[in-house]
Tab-separated table of N, CA and C in Angstrom:
chain	number	residue	atom	x	y	z
A	529	MET	N	139.045	-61.816	87.632
A	529	MET	CA	139.105	-61.982	88.917
A	529	MET	C	139.098	-63.442	89.342
A	530	GLY	N	138.428	-64.147	88.476
A	530	GLY	CA	138.227	-65.799	88.310
A	530	GLY	C	139.568	-66.336	88.425
A	531	ALA	N	140.616	-65.993	87.615
A	531	ALA	CA	141.845	-66.527	87.431
A	531	ALA	C	142.693	-66.203	88.626
A	532	PHE	N	142.307	-65.049	89.175
A	532	PHE	CA	143.248	-64.680	90.538
A	532	PHE	C	142.692	-65.747	91.710
A	533	TYR	N	141.596	-66.093	91.707
A	533	TYR	CA	141.269	-67.013	92.683
A	533	TYR	C	141.462	-68.486	92.227
A	534	LEU	N	141.602	-68.795	91.100
A	534	LEU	CA	142.029	-69.902	90.484
A	534	LEU	C	143.602	-70.208	90.921
A	535	SER	N	144.531	-69.351	91.040
A	535	SER	CA	145.689	-69.407	91.285
A	535	SER	C	146.088	-69.739	92.745
A	536	LYS	N	145.186	-69.407	93.703
A	536	LYS	CA	145.368	-69.853	95.108
A	536	LYS	C	146.301	-69.449	95.539
A	537	ASN	N	147.070	-68.353	95.535
A	537	ASN	CA	148.380	-67.916	96.011
A	537	ASN	C	149.489	-68.826	95.806
A	538	LYS	N	149.560	-69.387	94.717
A	538	LYS	CA	150.616	-70.136	94.204
A	538	LYS	C	151.321	-69.572	93.218
A	539	PRO	N	152.516	-69.213	93.325
A	539	PRO	CA	153.120	-68.305	92.162
A	539	PRO	C	153.676	-68.946	90.866
A	540	ALA	N	153.768	-70.116	90.900
A	540	ALA	CA	153.934	-70.859	89.476
A	540	ALA	C	152.530	-70.968	88.917
A	541	ARG	N	151.538	-71.220	89.586
A	541	ARG	CA	150.168	-71.454	89.002
A	541	ARG	C	149.535	-69.955	88.533
A	542	THR	N	149.950	-68.978	89.428
A	542	THR	CA	149.597	-67.522	88.966
A	542	THR	C	150.408	-67.244	87.677
A	543	LEU	N	151.501	-67.433	87.594
A	543	LEU	CA	152.294	-67.078	86.462
A	543	LEU	C	151.977	-67.987	85.204
A	544	LEU	N	151.641	-69.128	85.440
A	544	LEU	CA	151.139	-69.823	84.303
A	544	LEU	C	149.587	-69.318	83.882
A	545	ILE	N	148.932	-69.171	84.620
A	545	ILE	CA	147.509	-68.729	84.321
A	545	ILE	C	147.426	-67.308	83.559
A	546	PHE	N	148.005	-66.543	84.327
A	546	PHE	CA	148.054	-64.818	83.727
A	546	PHE	C	149.034	-64.904	82.460
A	547	SER	N	150.001	-65.685	82.394
A	547	SER	CA	150.646	-65.542	80.914
A	547	SER	C	149.928	-66.534	79.886
A	548	ILE	N	149.132	-67.449	80.149
A	548	ILE	CA	148.071	-67.823	79.119
A	548	ILE	C	147.247	-66.872	78.749
A	549	LEU	N	146.658	-66.105	79.801
A	549	LEU	CA	145.762	-65.189	79.502
A	549	LEU	C	146.110	-64.047	78.750
A	550	GLY	N	147.683	-63.756	79.057
A	550	GLY	CA	148.108	-62.879	78.117
A	550	GLY	C	148.350	-63.218	76.761
A	551	VAL	N	148.466	-64.318	76.443
A	551	VAL	CA	148.771	-64.761	75.146
A	551	VAL	C	147.380	-64.769	74.469
A	552	VAL	N	146.240	-65.448	74.959
A	552	VAL	CA	144.958	-65.349	74.603
A	552	VAL	C	144.558	-63.908	74.286
A	553	ALA	N	144.723	-62.904	75.170
A	553	ALA	CA	144.393	-61.293	74.975
A	553	ALA	C	145.191	-60.769	73.639
A	554	MET	N	146.462	-61.244	73.671
A	554	MET	CA	147.250	-60.743	72.576
A	554	MET	C	146.682	-61.346	71.291
A	555	LEU	N	146.403	-62.555	71.252
A	555	LEU	CA	145.697	-63.266	70.079
A	555	LEU	C	144.470	-62.541	69.640
A	556	LEU	N	143.715	-62.206	70.538
A	556	LEU	CA	142.423	-61.530	70.310
A	556	LEU	C	142.496	-60.293	69.952
A	557	GLY	N	143.433	-59.521	70.313
A	557	GLY	CA	143.649	-58.196	69.935
A	557	GLY	C	144.276	-58.321	68.537
A	558	ILE	N	145.087	-59.138	67.959
A	558	ILE	CA	145.676	-59.175	66.837
A	558	ILE	C	144.529	-59.834	65.763
A	559	PHE	N	143.676	-60.486	66.099
A	559	PHE	CA	142.927	-60.923	65.195
A	559	PHE	C	141.414	-60.140	65.188
A	560	THR	N	141.287	-59.239	65.900
A	560	THR	CA	140.249	-58.531	66.135
A	560	THR	C	140.504	-56.901	65.752
A	561	THR	N	139.402	-56.220	65.699
A	561	THR	CA	139.689	-54.572	65.468
A	561	THR	C	138.908	-53.691	66.382
A	562	GLY	N	138.882	-52.642	66.308
A	562	GLY	CA	138.269	-51.697	67.291
A	562	GLY	C	138.325	-51.895	68.513
A	563	LYS	N	137.186	-51.625	69.523
A	563	LYS	CA	137.226	-51.595	70.858
A	563	LYS	C	137.680	-52.892	71.503
A	564	VAL	N	137.337	-53.934	70.838
A	564	VAL	CA	137.702	-55.297	71.273
A	564	VAL	C	139.256	-55.589	71.404
A	565	ALA	N	139.902	-55.013	70.089
A	565	ALA	CA	141.126	-54.993	70.025
A	565	ALA	C	141.998	-54.215	71.243
A	566	ILE	N	141.547	-53.071	71.219
A	566	ILE	CA	142.231	-51.904	72.237
A	566	ILE	C	141.986	-52.717	73.630
A	567	TYR	N	140.800	-53.103	74.222
A	567	TYR	CA	140.684	-53.536	75.462
A	567	TYR	C	141.542	-55.092	75.639
A	568	ALA	N	141.618	-55.626	74.546
A	568	ALA	CA	142.473	-56.881	74.727
A	568	ALA	C	143.974	-56.615	74.923
A	569	PHE	N	144.325	-55.686	74.014
A	569	PHE	CA	145.895	-55.138	74.074
A	569	PHE	C	146.240	-54.496	75.636
A	570	LEU	N	145.127	-53.830	76.084
A	570	LEU	CA	145.201	-53.018	77.406
A	570	LEU	C	145.259	-54.075	78.549
A	571	SER	N	144.611	-55.128	78.210
A	571	SER	CA	144.412	-56.240	79.348
A	571	SER	C	145.899	-56.932	79.550
A	572	GLY	N	146.792	-56.786	78.453
A	572	GLY	CA	148.193	-57.370	78.580
A	572	GLY	C	148.935	-56.707	79.806
A	573	GLY	N	148.777	-55.515	80.016
A	573	GLY	CA	149.597	-54.893	80.890
A	573	GLY	C	148.889	-55.064	82.196
A	574	LEU	N	147.700	-55.244	82.477
A	574	LEU	CA	147.311	-55.983	83.741
A	574	LEU	C	147.643	-57.264	83.921
A	575	PHE	N	147.619	-58.367	83.025
A	575	PHE	CA	148.467	-59.289	83.465
A	575	PHE	C	149.828	-59.275	83.728
A	576	CYS	N	150.451	-58.436	83.121
A	576	CYS	CA	151.913	-58.304	83.448
A	576	CYS	C	152.157	-57.915	84.951
A	577	SER	N	151.061	-56.898	85.407
A	577	SER	CA	151.491	-56.418	86.744
A	577	SER	C	151.133	-57.464	87.709
A	578	ILE	N	150.185	-58.480	87.422
A	578	ILE	CA	149.898	-59.725	88.259
A	578	ILE	C	151.031	-60.488	88.343
A	579	MET	N	151.551	-60.619	87.113
A	579	MET	CA	152.729	-61.736	87.171
A	579	MET	C	154.182	-61.352	87.735
A	580	TRP	N	154.457	-59.996	87.695
A	580	TRP	CA	155.772	-59.711	88.170
A	580	TRP	C	156.053	-60.189	89.674
A	581	PRO	N	155.221	-60.224	90.559
A	581	PRO	CA	155.427	-60.879	91.960
A	581	PRO	C	155.937	-62.269	91.826
A	582	ALA	N	155.094	-62.928	91.027
A	582	ALA	CA	155.465	-64.283	90.943
A	582	ALA	C	156.824	-64.616	90.314
A	583	ILE	N	156.914	-63.847	89.224
A	583	ILE	CA	158.249	-64.005	88.504
A	583	ILE	C	159.541	-64.119	89.308
A	584	PHE	N	159.487	-62.750	90.308
A	584	PHE	CA	160.417	-62.372	91.066
A	584	PHE	C	160.611	-63.362	92.260
A	585	ASN	N	159.453	-64.042	92.838
A	585	ASN	CA	159.589	-64.995	93.805
A	585	ASN	C	160.260	-66.298	93.332
A	586	LEU	N	159.655	-66.548	92.093
A	586	LEU	CA	160.137	-67.943	91.521
A	586	LEU	C	161.608	-67.878	91.092
A	587	SER	N	162.021	-66.519	90.795
A	587	SER	CA	163.458	-66.461	90.307
A	587	SER	C	164.330	-66.594	91.309
A	588	ILE	N	164.188	-66.061	92.508
A	588	ILE	CA	165.221	-66.069	93.290
A	588	ILE	C	164.894	-66.935	94.606
A	589	LEU	N	164.005	-67.848	94.699
A	589	LEU	CA	163.633	-68.929	95.302
A	589	LEU	C	164.798	-69.791	95.280
A	590	GLY	N	165.469	-70.364	96.203
A	590	GLY	CA	166.423	-71.453	96.169
A	590	GLY	C	167.860	-70.880	95.873
A	591	LEU	N	168.116	-69.846	95.934
A	591	LEU	CA	169.507	-69.118	95.702
A	591	LEU	C	170.341	-69.178	96.811
A	592	GLY	N	169.702	-69.246	97.997
A	592	GLY	CA	170.561	-69.305	99.189
A	592	GLY	C	171.314	-68.013	99.566
A	593	LYS	N	172.757	-68.196	99.805
A	593	LYS	CA	173.618	-66.966	99.978
A	593	LYS	C	173.597	-65.896	98.905
A	594	TYR	N	173.255	-66.398	97.593
A	594	TYR	CA	173.124	-65.710	96.432
A	594	TYR	C	171.959	-64.662	96.096
A	595	THR	N	171.048	-64.948	97.103
A	595	THR	CA	169.611	-64.239	96.857
A	595	THR	C	169.820	-62.862	96.582
A	596	THR	N	170.546	-61.999	97.546
A	596	THR	CA	170.608	-60.737	97.060
A	596	THR	C	171.197	-60.222	95.868
A	597	GLN	N	172.048	-61.202	95.325
A	597	GLN	CA	172.783	-60.958	93.904
A	597	GLN	C	171.523	-61.289	92.907
A	598	GLY	N	171.134	-62.376	92.940
A	598	GLY	CA	170.013	-62.889	92.043
A	598	GLY	C	168.976	-61.660	92.010
A	599	SER	N	168.604	-61.167	93.142
A	599	SER	CA	167.488	-60.353	93.058
A	599	SER	C	168.033	-58.838	92.383
A	600	ALA	N	169.030	-58.514	92.563
A	600	ALA	CA	169.963	-57.679	91.800
A	600	ALA	C	169.848	-57.628	90.296
A	601	PHE	N	170.159	-58.770	90.055
A	601	PHE	CA	170.266	-59.028	88.586
A	601	PHE	C	168.897	-59.042	87.876
A	602	LEU	N	168.062	-59.580	88.629
A	602	LEU	CA	166.653	-59.827	88.202
A	602	LEU	C	165.982	-58.232	88.087
A	603	ILE	N	166.188	-57.299	89.037
A	603	ILE	CA	165.974	-56.095	89.044
A	603	ILE	C	166.530	-55.381	87.467
A	604	MET	N	167.971	-55.637	87.485
A	604	MET	CA	168.724	-54.864	86.316
A	604	MET	C	167.885	-55.563	85.089
A	605	MET	N	167.384	-56.890	84.880
A	605	MET	CA	166.898	-57.309	83.880
A	605	MET	C	165.428	-56.635	83.733
A	606	ILE	N	164.951	-55.908	84.236
A	606	ILE	CA	163.964	-55.095	83.628
A	606	ILE	C	164.254	-54.283	82.420
A	607	LEU	N	165.360	-54.155	82.021
A	607	LEU	CA	165.925	-53.576	80.826
A	607	LEU	C	165.015	-54.020	79.517
A	608	GLY	N	164.510	-55.295	79.870
A	608	GLY	CA	163.745	-55.983	78.800
A	608	GLY	C	162.456	-54.959	78.298
A	609	GLY	N	161.986	-54.362	79.533
A	609	GLY	CA	160.923	-53.088	79.398
A	609	GLY	C	161.560	-52.088	78.413
A	610	GLY	N	162.888	-51.947	78.213
A	610	GLY	CA	163.545	-50.901	77.382
A	610	GLY	C	163.784	-51.471	75.903
A	611	ILE	N	163.972	-52.742	75.916
A	611	ILE	CA	164.302	-53.482	74.665
A	611	ILE	C	163.033	-53.774	73.932
A	612	ILE	N	162.119	-54.594	74.412
A	612	ILE	CA	160.736	-54.969	73.780
A	612	ILE	C	160.050	-53.857	72.971
A	613	PRO	N	159.680	-52.683	73.533
A	613	PRO	CA	159.009	-51.716	72.778
A	613	PRO	C	159.697	-51.273	71.539
A	614	PRO	N	160.948	-50.799	71.608
A	614	PRO	CA	161.843	-50.660	70.236
A	614	PRO	C	161.748	-51.551	69.537
A	615	LEU	N	162.077	-52.975	69.725
A	615	LEU	CA	161.913	-54.090	68.851
A	615	LEU	C	160.365	-54.085	68.191
A	616	GLN	N	159.278	-53.953	68.990
A	616	GLN	CA	158.085	-53.733	68.537
A	616	GLN	C	157.787	-52.694	67.665
A	617	GLY	N	158.432	-51.668	67.822
A	617	GLY	CA	158.231	-50.554	66.829
A	617	GLY	C	158.963	-50.760	65.585
A	618	LYS	N	160.109	-51.211	65.531
A	618	LYS	CA	160.880	-51.733	64.531
A	618	LYS	C	160.113	-52.823	63.514
A	619	ILE	N	159.441	-53.772	64.149
A	619	ILE	CA	158.899	-54.604	63.334
A	619	ILE	C	157.464	-53.834	62.869
A	620	ALA	N	156.850	-52.936	63.613
A	620	ALA	CA	155.814	-52.253	63.144
A	620	ALA	C	156.013	-51.300	61.905
A	621	ASP	N	157.159	-51.050	61.973
A	621	ASP	CA	157.399	-49.990	60.702
A	621	ASP	C	157.867	-50.741	59.455
A	622	TYR	N	158.479	-52.077	59.676
A	622	TYR	CA	158.688	-52.733	58.670
A	622	TYR	C	157.484	-53.426	58.012
A	623	VAL	N	156.635	-54.033	59.033
A	623	VAL	CA	155.220	-54.660	58.418
A	623	VAL	C	154.468	-53.477	57.834
A	624	GLN	N	154.491	-52.176	58.258
A	624	GLN	CA	153.711	-51.154	57.606
A	624	GLN	C	154.265	-50.696	56.410
A	625	SER	N	155.739	-50.757	56.176
A	625	SER	CA	156.242	-50.393	55.116
A	625	SER	C	155.726	-51.535	53.927
A	626	LYS	N	155.623	-52.710	54.124
A	626	LYS	CA	155.036	-53.818	53.447
A	626	LYS	C	153.553	-53.606	52.846
A	627	ASN	N	152.750	-53.172	53.782
A	627	ASN	CA	151.208	-52.671	53.308
A	627	ASN	C	151.016	-51.346	53.639
A	628	PRO	N	151.441	-50.322	52.958
A	628	PRO	CA	151.106	-48.902	52.943
A	628	PRO	C	149.732	-48.447	53.169
A	629	ASP	N	149.199	-49.314	52.466
A	629	ASP	CA	147.598	-48.853	52.090
A	629	ASP	C	146.658	-49.312	53.488
A	630	LEU	N	147.076	-50.186	54.272
A	630	LEU	CA	146.354	-50.498	55.447
A	630	LEU	C	146.960	-49.668	56.691
A	631	ILE	N	146.200	-48.445	57.160
A	631	ILE	CA	146.890	-47.811	58.286
A	631	ILE	C	146.719	-48.640	59.588
A	632	GLY	N	147.745	-48.586	60.067
A	632	GLY	CA	147.800	-49.110	61.637
A	632	GLY	C	148.086	-50.545	61.412
A	633	TYR	N	148.260	-51.274	60.286
A	633	TYR	CA	148.484	-52.649	60.197
A	633	TYR	C	149.691	-53.023	60.905
A	634	GLY	N	150.591	-52.370	60.810
A	634	GLY	CA	151.934	-52.618	61.390
A	634	GLY	C	152.059	-52.737	62.779
A	635	ILE	N	151.389	-51.477	63.523
A	635	ILE	CA	151.306	-51.859	65.107
A	635	ILE	C	150.408	-52.933	65.306
A	636	HIS	N	149.530	-52.953	64.461
A	636	HIS	CA	148.659	-54.065	65.161
A	636	HIS	C	149.306	-55.556	64.979
A	637	GLN	N	149.891	-55.810	63.895
A	637	GLN	CA	150.614	-57.114	63.575
A	637	GLN	C	151.930	-57.152	64.449
A	638	SER	N	152.467	-56.234	64.983
A	638	SER	CA	153.757	-56.197	65.888
A	638	SER	C	153.418	-56.751	67.293
A	639	TYR	N	152.106	-57.047	67.733
A	639	TYR	CA	152.010	-57.598	69.179
A	639	TYR	C	152.158	-59.140	69.038
A	640	TRP	N	152.696	-59.638	67.751
A	640	TRP	CA	153.155	-60.937	67.712
A	640	TRP	C	154.409	-60.921	68.800
A	641	ILE	N	155.058	-59.985	69.001
A	641	ILE	CA	156.072	-59.928	70.060
A	641	ILE	C	155.756	-60.005	71.473
A	642	ALA	N	154.619	-59.432	71.820
A	642	ALA	CA	153.934	-59.629	73.000
A	642	ALA	C	153.371	-61.146	73.033
A	643	VAL	N	152.764	-61.750	72.082
A	643	VAL	CA	152.474	-63.062	72.197
A	643	VAL	C	153.744	-63.996	72.501
A	644	LEU	N	154.875	-63.739	71.927
A	644	LEU	CA	156.243	-64.589	72.158
A	644	LEU	C	156.575	-64.317	73.523
A	645	CYS	N	156.375	-63.168	74.043
A	645	CYS	CA	157.086	-62.913	75.421
A	645	CYS	C	156.017	-63.465	76.664
A	646	PHE	N	154.466	-63.495	76.330
A	646	PHE	CA	153.612	-63.961	77.247
A	646	PHE	C	153.897	-65.610	77.280
A	647	ALA	N	153.901	-66.341	75.853
A	647	ALA	CA	154.382	-67.641	75.849
A	647	ALA	C	155.620	-68.142	76.416
A	648	TYR	N	156.558	-67.302	76.480
A	648	TYR	CA	157.790	-67.740	77.216
A	648	TYR	C	157.647	-67.764	78.716
A	649	LEU	N	156.859	-66.798	79.143
A	649	LEU	CA	156.514	-66.854	80.619
A	649	LEU	C	155.623	-67.922	80.997
A	650	ALA	N	154.711	-68.364	80.114
A	650	ALA	CA	153.896	-69.695	80.290
A	650	ALA	C	154.850	-70.885	80.460
A	651	VAL	N	155.667	-70.875	79.674
A	651	VAL	CA	156.729	-71.940	79.523
A	651	VAL	C	157.535	-72.033	80.789
A	652	PHE	N	157.889	-70.891	81.387
A	652	PHE	CA	158.816	-70.627	82.546
A	652	PHE	C	157.815	-71.044	83.795
A	653	GLY	N	156.624	-70.632	83.773
A	653	GLY	CA	155.805	-70.922	84.885
A	653	GLY	C	155.274	-72.415	84.831
A	654	PHE	N	155.190	-73.140	83.832
A	654	PHE	CA	155.012	-74.518	83.520
A	654	PHE	C	156.445	-75.448	84.325
A	655	ALA	N	157.614	-74.621	83.549
A	655	ALA	CA	158.886	-75.643	84.142
A	655	ALA	C	159.286	-75.461	85.546
A	656	VAL	N	159.065	-74.314	86.038
A	656	VAL	CA	159.705	-73.739	87.101
A	656	VAL	C	159.324	-74.529	88.483
A	657	LYS	N	158.233	-75.133	88.375
A	657	LYS	CA	157.819	-75.910	89.511
A	657	LYS	C	158.606	-77.336	89.661
A	658	GLY	N	158.892	-77.854	88.476
A	658	GLY	CA	159.815	-79.179	88.467
A	658	GLY	C	161.194	-78.718	88.679
A	659	ILE	N	161.667	-77.538	88.356
A	659	ILE	CA	163.017	-77.194	88.574
A	659	ILE	C	163.189	-76.980	89.917
A	660	LEU	N	162.494	-76.374	90.662
A	660	LEU	CA	162.309	-75.953	92.053
A	660	LEU	C	162.234	-77.348	92.809
A	661	LYS	N	161.401	-78.271	92.296
A	661	LYS	CA	161.475	-79.478	93.147
A	661	LYS	C	162.647	-80.413	92.891
A	662	LYS	N	163.323	-80.459	91.870
A	662	LYS	CA	164.577	-81.133	91.735
A	662	LYS	C	165.499	-80.310	92.643
A	663	GLN	N	165.467	-79.076	93.281
A	663	GLN	CA	166.134	-78.364	94.132
A	663	GLN	C	165.948	-78.738	95.524
A	664	GLY	N	164.717	-79.382	95.599
A	664	GLY	CA	164.230	-79.887	96.921
A	664	GLY	C	163.324	-78.857	97.404
A	665	ILE	N	162.681	-77.909	96.570
A	665	ILE	CA	161.818	-76.878	97.192
A	665	ILE	C	160.335	-77.164	96.699
A	666	ASP	N	159.388	-77.155	97.393
A	666	ASP	CA	158.148	-77.250	96.998
A	666	ASP	C	157.402	-76.217	97.255
A	667	TYR	N	157.515	-75.271	96.339
A	667	TYR	CA	156.553	-73.768	96.698
A	667	TYR	C	155.286	-74.209	96.661
A	668	GLU	N	154.514	-74.908	95.928
A	668	GLU	CA	153.189	-75.196	95.839
A	668	GLU	C	152.473	-75.748	97.227
A	669	THR	N	153.129	-76.280	97.839
A	669	THR	CA	152.548	-76.963	99.282
A	669	THR	C	152.279	-75.878	100.135
A	670	LYS	N	153.463	-74.984	100.451
A	670	LYS	CA	153.244	-73.941	101.312
A	670	LYS	C	153.901	-72.909	100.822
A	671	ALA	N	152.995	-71.633	100.427
A	671	ALA	CA	153.693	-70.541	99.839
A	671	ALA	C	153.832	-69.608	100.844
A	672	ASP	N	155.036	-69.644	101.384
A	672	ASP	CA	155.593	-68.828	102.469
A	672	ASP	C	156.804	-68.077	102.043
A	673	GLU	N	156.993	-66.696	102.510
A	673	GLU	CA	158.270	-66.134	102.147
A	673	GLU	C	159.665	-66.878	102.917
A	674	ASP	N	159.247	-67.383	104.309
A	674	ASP	CA	160.523	-67.939	104.787
A	674	ASP	C	160.686	-69.542	104.172
A	675	LEU	N	160.069	-70.077	103.242
A	675	LEU	CA	160.202	-71.284	102.884
A	675	LEU	C	161.849	-71.720	102.889
A	676	THR	N	162.126	-72.764	103.333
A	676	THR	CA	163.591	-73.115	102.894
A	676	THR	C	163.449	-74.512	102.117
A	677	PRO	N	164.518	-74.903	101.667
A	677	PRO	CA	164.531	-76.319	100.884
A	677	PRO	C	163.935	-77.297	101.830
A	678	LEU	N	163.334	-78.382	101.242
A	678	LEU	CA	162.677	-79.519	101.867
A	678	LEU	C	163.937	-80.415	102.420
A	679	LYS	N	163.860	-80.989	103.477
A	679	LYS	CA	164.698	-82.174	103.894
A	679	LYS	C	164.364	-83.202	102.873
A	680	THR	N	165.476	-83.827	102.602
A	680	THR	CA	165.439	-85.005	101.666
A	680	THR	C	166.050	-86.362	102.361
A	681	SER	N	165.356	-87.386	101.701
A	681	SER	CA	165.990	-88.788	102.131
A	681	SER	C	166.086	-89.462	100.677
A	682	PRO	N	166.842	-90.522	100.639
A	682	PRO	CA	166.547	-91.276	99.565
A	682	PRO	C	165.377	-91.615	98.602
A	683	GLU	N	164.412	-91.638	99.378
A	683	GLU	CA	162.918	-91.675	98.926
A	683	GLU	C	162.321	-90.525	98.594
A	684	GLY	N	163.059	-89.398	98.880
A	684	GLY	CA	162.567	-87.981	98.423
A	684	GLY	C	162.218	-87.061	99.597
A	685	PRO	N	161.438	-86.029	99.200
A	685	PRO	CA	161.285	-84.934	100.313
A	685	PRO	C	160.399	-85.550	101.424
A	686	LEU	N	161.132	-85.063	102.807
A	686	LEU	CA	160.468	-85.465	104.100
A	686	LEU	C	159.274	-84.347	104.610
A	687	GLU	N	159.787	-83.314	104.603
A	687	GLU	CA	159.107	-82.159	105.354
A	687	GLU	C	159.416	-80.848	104.760
A	688	VAL	N	158.666	-79.732	105.148
A	688	VAL	CA	158.872	-78.358	104.721
A	688	VAL	C	159.377	-77.819	106.083
A	689	THR	N	160.472	-77.123	106.012
A	689	THR	CA	160.968	-76.494	107.265
A	689	THR	C	160.912	-74.818	106.991
A	690	LYS	N	160.950	-74.244	108.172
A	690	LYS	CA	161.058	-72.674	108.180
A	690	LYS	C	162.279	-72.348	108.636
A	691	ASN	N	162.865	-71.241	108.362
A	691	ASN	CA	164.062	-70.541	108.962
A	691	ASN	C	163.679	-70.097	110.332
């Protein structure tokens, strides 16, 4: 709940905070056992549900007339939810085959895939603010759905305008 208030309705900040929390939770789950590990792994799903709206908004912002196509491609890319679990399962099987005496060791260690996914989202959350500013969009100043690019001059952005 504290992270939600820290994000202050700013999608890039929300994405960065919750993806870092996802990395921390996955690492906590990997390096612990029992109920602590279970709850740490479960919290990853909660972090994902909070990050999705931020990912969507940041990904389609600035596409202009291509917003509908961009949002359609983004929805199609949810396929990652169909690719990551089988990949994680293959890694779990492989790791378990190397350590057959440790029951559950493979699935436990397969969460390194989730660490990588959350880390990628953290990098995106950090980089997207700069990418949008280069396009003349300052989403951090005004988180509004009808935000349009900033009017710019040679000295830089002048003001935020609405449609």
